């Protein structure tokens, strides 16, 4: 594993790790009970994402299933290493963001929906709720994912309900966006189900505002994850007319209400993030202090350089 890690550190060598026999043996490490090996595995997989053509191979070898199972195993045994959690989250979210079908394959071939339900039901895995909800949200543009979540009396409906009832505010907010998507695309086949979903959506903002985990518990960086890529465009489409219908004719009041509430939270958080930003001098001093680590300095430059838009400009 150490040898593979050294190889993965150089992008030129990534093709060696992508050889089917090597990748298969590497993923077999997920079956071990060694958190150190798990951390190394997730680090290597994260680096593989940069190789062109590697994502399809990772999907074929069920890498998403392996990494989610690694998280389940390590969290079930206690406090997992921070490096493991960070690498695993990065790998899964990046893979699904760029290849949403990876989640569909996980659900169809690897029992992913059953695993989601199991993790959401067990209080030990509450820390995974926002991560799992983000994975689903990133793939919500796929009609097959929408159908899997809205199937009457299906596991997907149980998963959606579990996110809605989660103690994690981000998971609950994402459940609202998922319900809004299903309503907009008329995925609920029974009128009664659609009506209950709309009522639940209307109640969610009030629940989030008044509960112990209200929007003040949400951070702007989390909301940026929700909106990154083309996700903000998907949110906007929830309140625009489809086809040749006049604007507003096919609007769903519960969906419009929830999206407007979400945007108000986003703007409020962006304004707060702008207010809380350190002064230019302090930021320059912080950047100077961080320069001792090239990796961290690069990350700081990417997030705080002059070309980076402020939260208000972002919105």
GROMACS .gro file of C-alpha atoms in nm, residues 23-287:
model
  265
   23UNK     CA    1  -0.749  -0.156  -0.853
   24UNK     CA    2  -0.940  -0.470  -0.753
   25UNK     CA    3  -0.670  -0.569  -0.502
   26UNK     CA    4  -0.661  -0.214  -0.368
   27UNK     CA    5  -1.037  -0.202  -0.311
   28UNK     CA    6  -1.020  -0.536  -0.130
   29UNK     CA    7  -0.851  -0.344   0.153
   30UNK     CA    8  -1.195  -0.211   0.236
   31UNK     CA    9  -1.280  -0.554   0.379
   32UNK     CA   10  -1.009  -0.523   0.645
   33UNK     CA   11  -1.060  -0.375   0.992
   34UNK     CA   12  -0.753  -0.154   0.972
   35UNK     CA   13  -0.838   0.218   0.979
   36UNK     CA   14  -0.486   0.311   0.871
   37UNK     CA   15  -0.519   0.099   0.556
   38UNK     CA   16  -0.864   0.249   0.499
   39UNK     CA   17  -0.719   0.600   0.521
   40UNK     CA   18  -0.446   0.516   0.270
   41UNK     CA   19  -0.699   0.356   0.036
   42UNK     CA   20  -0.926   0.662   0.040
   43UNK     CA   21  -0.628   0.892  -0.016
   44UNK     CA   22  -0.522   0.694  -0.323
   45UNK     CA   23  -0.878   0.686  -0.460
   46UNK     CA   24  -0.903   1.061  -0.414
   47UNK     CA   25  -0.589   1.105  -0.623
   48UNK     CA   26  -0.720   0.869  -0.892
   49UNK     CA   27  -1.006   1.110  -0.966
   50UNK     CA   28  -0.760   1.339  -1.143
   51UNK     CA   29  -0.679   1.075  -1.406
   52UNK     CA   30  -0.885   1.102  -1.722
   53UNK     CA   31  -1.107   0.800  -1.773
   54UNK     CA   32  -1.062   0.671  -1.418
   55UNK     CA   33  -1.416   0.751  -1.301
   56UNK     CA   34  -1.582   0.488  -1.520
   57UNK     CA   35  -1.342   0.225  -1.389
   58UNK     CA   36  -1.410   0.332  -1.030
   59UNK     CA   37  -1.783   0.301  -1.097
   60UNK     CA   38  -1.744  -0.046  -1.251
   61UNK     CA   39  -1.546  -0.164  -0.948
   62UNK     CA   40  -1.805  -0.027  -0.700
   63UNK     CA   41  -1.555   0.210  -0.537
   64UNK     CA   42  -1.840   0.426  -0.401
   65UNK     CA   43  -1.987   0.127  -0.218
   66UNK     CA   44  -1.646   0.034  -0.077
   67UNK     CA   45  -1.579   0.382   0.062
   68UNK     CA   46  -1.925   0.430   0.214
   69UNK     CA   47  -1.890   0.088   0.380
   70UNK     CA   48  -1.550   0.195   0.514
   71UNK     CA   49  -1.712   0.500   0.673
   72UNK     CA   50  -1.987   0.282   0.821
   73UNK     CA   51  -1.733   0.039   0.965
   74UNK     CA   52  -1.506   0.302   1.118
   75UNK     CA   53  -1.782   0.518   1.265
   76UNK     CA   54  -1.945   0.206   1.407
   77UNK     CA   55  -1.619   0.119   1.584
   78UNK     CA   56  -1.578   0.464   1.739
   79UNK     CA   57  -1.415   0.791   1.637
   80UNK     CA   58  -1.266   0.752   1.286
   81UNK     CA   59  -0.943   0.932   1.189
   82UNK     CA   60  -1.011   1.281   1.056
   83UNK     CA   61  -0.793   1.215   0.751
   84UNK     CA   62  -1.004   0.910   0.666
   85UNK     CA   63  -1.333   1.099   0.691
   86UNK     CA   64  -1.199   1.393   0.489
   87UNK     CA   65  -1.058   1.177   0.207
   88UNK     CA   66  -1.366   0.952   0.196
   89UNK     CA   67  -1.606   1.247   0.181
   90UNK     CA   68  -1.401   1.421  -0.087
   91UNK     CA   69  -1.383   1.108  -0.301
   92UNK     CA   70  -1.753   1.023  -0.283
   93UNK     CA   71  -1.882   1.378  -0.333
   94UNK     CA   72  -1.643   1.445  -0.622
   95UNK     CA   73  -1.728   1.117  -0.794
   96UNK     CA   74  -2.104   1.171  -0.769
   97UNK     CA   75  -2.081   1.539  -0.864
   98UNK     CA   76  -1.895   1.463  -1.188
   99UNK     CA   77  -2.056   1.121  -1.253
  100UNK     CA   78  -2.407   1.117  -1.098
  101UNK     CA   79  -2.469   0.774  -1.249
  102UNK     CA   80  -2.220   0.636  -0.994
  103UNK     CA   81  -2.488   0.676  -0.726
  104UNK     CA   82  -2.746   0.510  -0.949
  105UNK     CA   83  -2.513   0.211  -0.999
  106UNK     CA   84  -2.457   0.201  -0.623
  107UNK     CA   85  -2.832   0.185  -0.562
  108UNK     CA   86  -2.902  -0.073  -0.834
  109UNK     CA   87  -2.605  -0.308  -0.798
  110UNK     CA   88  -2.472  -0.266  -0.445
  111UNK     CA   89  -2.783  -0.231  -0.228
  112UNK     CA   90  -2.709   0.136  -0.173
  113UNK     CA   91  -3.062   0.243  -0.087
  114UNK     CA   92  -3.087  -0.027   0.181
  115UNK     CA   93  -2.753   0.087   0.322
  116UNK     CA   94  -2.871   0.449   0.328
  117UNK     CA   95  -3.182   0.346   0.520
  118UNK     CA   96  -2.975   0.145   0.769
  119UNK     CA   97  -2.734   0.432   0.833
  120UNK     CA   98  -3.016   0.684   0.872
  121UNK     CA   99  -3.202   0.466   1.121
  122UNK     CA  100  -2.903   0.401   1.349
  123UNK     CA  101  -2.827   0.695   1.587
  124UNK     CA  102  -2.456   0.606   1.574
  125UNK     CA  103  -2.437   0.742   1.221
  126UNK     CA  104  -2.602   1.082   1.268
  127UNK     CA  105  -2.275   1.247   1.162
  128UNK     CA  106  -2.322   1.095   0.816
  129UNK     CA  107  -2.667   1.244   0.753
  130UNK     CA  108  -2.556   1.564   0.578
  131UNK     CA  109  -2.295   1.374   0.373
  132UNK     CA  110  -2.549   1.117   0.252
  133UNK     CA  111  -2.805   1.389   0.177
  134UNK     CA  112  -2.547   1.578  -0.030
  135UNK     CA  113  -2.472   1.265  -0.232
  136UNK     CA  114  -2.840   1.228  -0.316
  137UNK     CA  115  -2.883   1.596  -0.393
  138UNK     CA  116  -2.587   1.593  -0.634
  139UNK     CA  117  -2.755   1.314  -0.832
  140UNK     CA  118  -3.113   1.446  -0.813
  141UNK     CA  119  -3.111   1.563  -1.176
  142UNK     CA  120  -3.129   1.198  -1.286
  143UNK     CA  121  -3.490   1.087  -1.350
  144UNK     CA  122  -3.398   0.738  -1.223
  145UNK     CA  123  -3.290   0.880  -0.886
  146UNK     CA  124  -3.611   1.081  -0.864
  147UNK     CA  125  -3.816   0.769  -0.938
  148UNK     CA  126  -3.625   0.566  -0.679
  149UNK     CA  127  -3.704   0.824  -0.409
  150UNK     CA  128  -4.071   0.870  -0.496
  151UNK     CA  129  -4.179   0.510  -0.553
  152UNK     CA  130  -4.488   0.444  -0.343
  153UNK     CA  131  -4.413   0.225  -0.040
  154UNK     CA  132  -4.052   0.197  -0.156
  155UNK     CA  133  -3.730   0.223   0.042
  156UNK     CA  134  -3.661   0.558  -0.123
  157UNK     CA  135  -3.961   0.716   0.049
  158UNK     CA  136  -3.831   0.587   0.384
  159UNK     CA  137  -3.490   0.739   0.311
  160UNK     CA  138  -3.649   1.072   0.217
  161UNK     CA  139  -3.857   1.070   0.537
  162UNK     CA  140  -3.547   0.991   0.744
  163UNK     CA  141  -3.365   1.293   0.599
  164UNK     CA  142  -3.671   1.510   0.670
  165UNK     CA  143  -3.671   1.398   1.035
  166UNK     CA  144  -3.292   1.416   1.079
  167UNK     CA  145  -3.143   1.616   1.369
  168UNK     CA  146  -2.893   1.757   1.117
  169UNK     CA  147  -3.017   2.093   0.976
  170UNK     CA  148  -2.835   2.058   0.643
  171UNK     CA  149  -2.982   1.711   0.586
  172UNK     CA  150  -3.330   1.849   0.658
  173UNK     CA  151  -3.280   2.145   0.426
  174UNK     CA  152  -3.163   1.912   0.150
  175UNK     CA  153  -3.466   1.691   0.206
  176UNK     CA  154  -3.676   1.998   0.132
  177UNK     CA  155  -3.495   2.062  -0.196
  178UNK     CA  156  -3.537   1.696  -0.289
  179UNK     CA  157  -3.910   1.702  -0.210
  180UNK     CA  158  -3.944   2.024  -0.411
  181UNK     CA  159  -3.771   1.856  -0.706
  182UNK     CA  160  -4.003   1.555  -0.690
  183UNK     CA  161  -4.310   1.779  -0.672
  184UNK     CA  162  -4.192   1.997  -0.961
  185UNK     CA  163  -4.137   1.692  -1.183
  186UNK     CA  164  -4.463   1.526  -1.070
  187UNK     CA  165  -4.285   1.215  -0.945
  188UNK     CA  166  -4.543   1.132  -0.677
  189UNK     CA  167  -4.792   0.907  -0.855
  190UNK     CA  168  -5.069   0.932  -0.594
  191UNK     CA  169  -5.235   1.273  -0.539
  192UNK     CA  170  -5.255   1.208  -0.163
  193UNK     CA  171  -4.880   1.149  -0.146
  194UNK     CA  172  -4.810   1.468  -0.341
  195UNK     CA  173  -5.042   1.664  -0.113
  196UNK     CA  174  -4.872   1.532   0.203
  197UNK     CA  175  -4.531   1.610   0.052
  198UNK     CA  176  -4.638   1.968  -0.026
  199UNK     CA  177  -4.769   2.016   0.329
  200UNK     CA  178  -4.445   1.880   0.474
  201UNK     CA  179  -4.247   2.116   0.252
  202UNK     CA  180  -4.447   2.417   0.373
  203UNK     CA  181  -4.384   2.323   0.738
  204UNK     CA  182  -4.010   2.266   0.703
  205UNK     CA  183  -3.887   2.631   0.713
  206UNK     CA  184  -4.077   2.695   1.036
  207UNK     CA  185  -3.940   2.373   1.189
  208UNK     CA  186  -3.585   2.468   1.095
  209UNK     CA  187  -3.622   2.822   1.227
  210UNK     CA  188  -3.771   2.723   1.562
  211UNK     CA  189  -3.587   2.398   1.634
  212UNK     CA  190  -3.264   2.356   1.829
  213UNK     CA  191  -3.082   2.303   1.496
  214UNK     CA  192  -3.221   2.610   1.319
  215UNK     CA  193  -3.060   2.785   1.020
  216UNK     CA  194  -2.816   2.966   1.255
  217UNK     CA  195  -2.657   2.618   1.279
  218UNK     CA  196  -2.601   2.620   0.903
  219UNK     CA  197  -2.279   2.768   0.770
  220UNK     CA  198  -2.239   2.956   0.445
  221UNK     CA  199  -1.974   2.709   0.325
  222UNK     CA  200  -2.233   2.429   0.359
  223UNK     CA  201  -2.485   2.623   0.153
  224UNK     CA  202  -2.219   2.678  -0.115
  225UNK     CA  203  -2.185   2.300  -0.143
  226UNK     CA  204  -2.559   2.279  -0.202
  227UNK     CA  205  -2.539   2.542  -0.478
  228UNK     CA  206  -2.209   2.452  -0.645
  229UNK     CA  207  -2.181   2.362  -1.012
  230UNK     CA  208  -2.516   2.363  -1.190
  231UNK     CA  209  -2.713   2.302  -0.870
  232UNK     CA  210  -2.820   2.666  -0.835
  233UNK     CA  211  -2.962   2.647  -1.187
  234UNK     CA  212  -3.158   2.337  -1.083
  235UNK     CA  213  -3.295   2.526  -0.783
  236UNK     CA  214  -3.397   2.817  -1.008
  237UNK     CA  215  -3.577   2.578  -1.243
  238UNK     CA  216  -3.801   2.472  -0.954
  239UNK     CA  217  -3.978   2.809  -0.971
  240UNK     CA  218  -3.976   2.866  -1.349
  241UNK     CA  219  -4.235   2.745  -1.596
  242UNK     CA  220  -4.162   2.443  -1.808
  243UNK     CA  221  -4.235   2.404  -2.178
  244UNK     CA  222  -4.456   2.662  -2.347
  245UNK     CA  223  -4.667   2.742  -2.043
  246UNK     CA  224  -4.693   3.108  -1.936
  247UNK     CA  225  -4.471   3.205  -1.645
  248UNK     CA  226  -4.626   3.096  -1.318
  249UNK     CA  227  -4.904   2.886  -1.467
  250UNK     CA  228  -4.757   2.554  -1.353
  251UNK     CA  229  -4.608   2.692  -1.031
  252UNK     CA  230  -4.650   2.481  -0.717
  253UNK     CA  231  -4.706   2.717  -0.419
  254UNK     CA  232  -4.527   2.495  -0.167
  255UNK     CA  233  -4.223   2.468  -0.394
  256UNK     CA  234  -4.213   2.842  -0.465
  257UNK     CA  235  -4.244   2.919  -0.094
  258UNK     CA  236  -3.963   2.681   0.003
  259UNK     CA  237  -3.724   2.799  -0.270
  260UNK     CA  238  -3.783   3.164  -0.177
  261UNK     CA  239  -3.715   3.079   0.187
  262UNK     CA  240  -3.396   2.894   0.090
  263UNK     CA  241  -3.270   3.189  -0.115
  264UNK     CA  242  -3.343   3.426   0.175
  265UNK     CA  243  -3.135   3.202   0.405
  266UNK     CA  244  -2.857   3.190   0.144
  267UNK     CA  245  -2.848   3.571   0.111
  268UNK     CA  246  -2.857   3.617   0.490
  269UNK     CA  247  -2.572   3.372   0.541
  270UNK     CA  248  -2.371   3.536   0.261
  271UNK     CA  249  -2.415   3.878   0.422
  272UNK     CA  250  -2.309   3.738   0.759
  273UNK     CA  251  -2.006   3.569   0.604
  274UNK     CA  252  -1.905   3.900   0.445
  275UNK     CA  253  -1.941   4.082   0.776
  276UNK     CA  254  -1.741   3.815   0.958
  277UNK     CA  255  -1.452   3.818   0.709
  278UNK     CA  256  -1.124   3.944   0.858
  279UNK     CA  257  -0.976   4.273   0.745
  280UNK     CA  258  -0.741   4.276   0.447
  281UNK     CA  259  -0.440   4.323   0.673
  282UNK     CA  260  -0.542   4.035   0.895
  283UNK     CA  261  -0.610   3.818   0.593
  284UNK     CA  262  -0.268   3.901   0.449
  285UNK     CA  263  -0.102   3.815   0.780
  286UNK     CA  264  -0.292   3.488   0.797
  287UNK     CA  265  -0.190   3.402   0.441
   0.00000   0.00000   0.00000
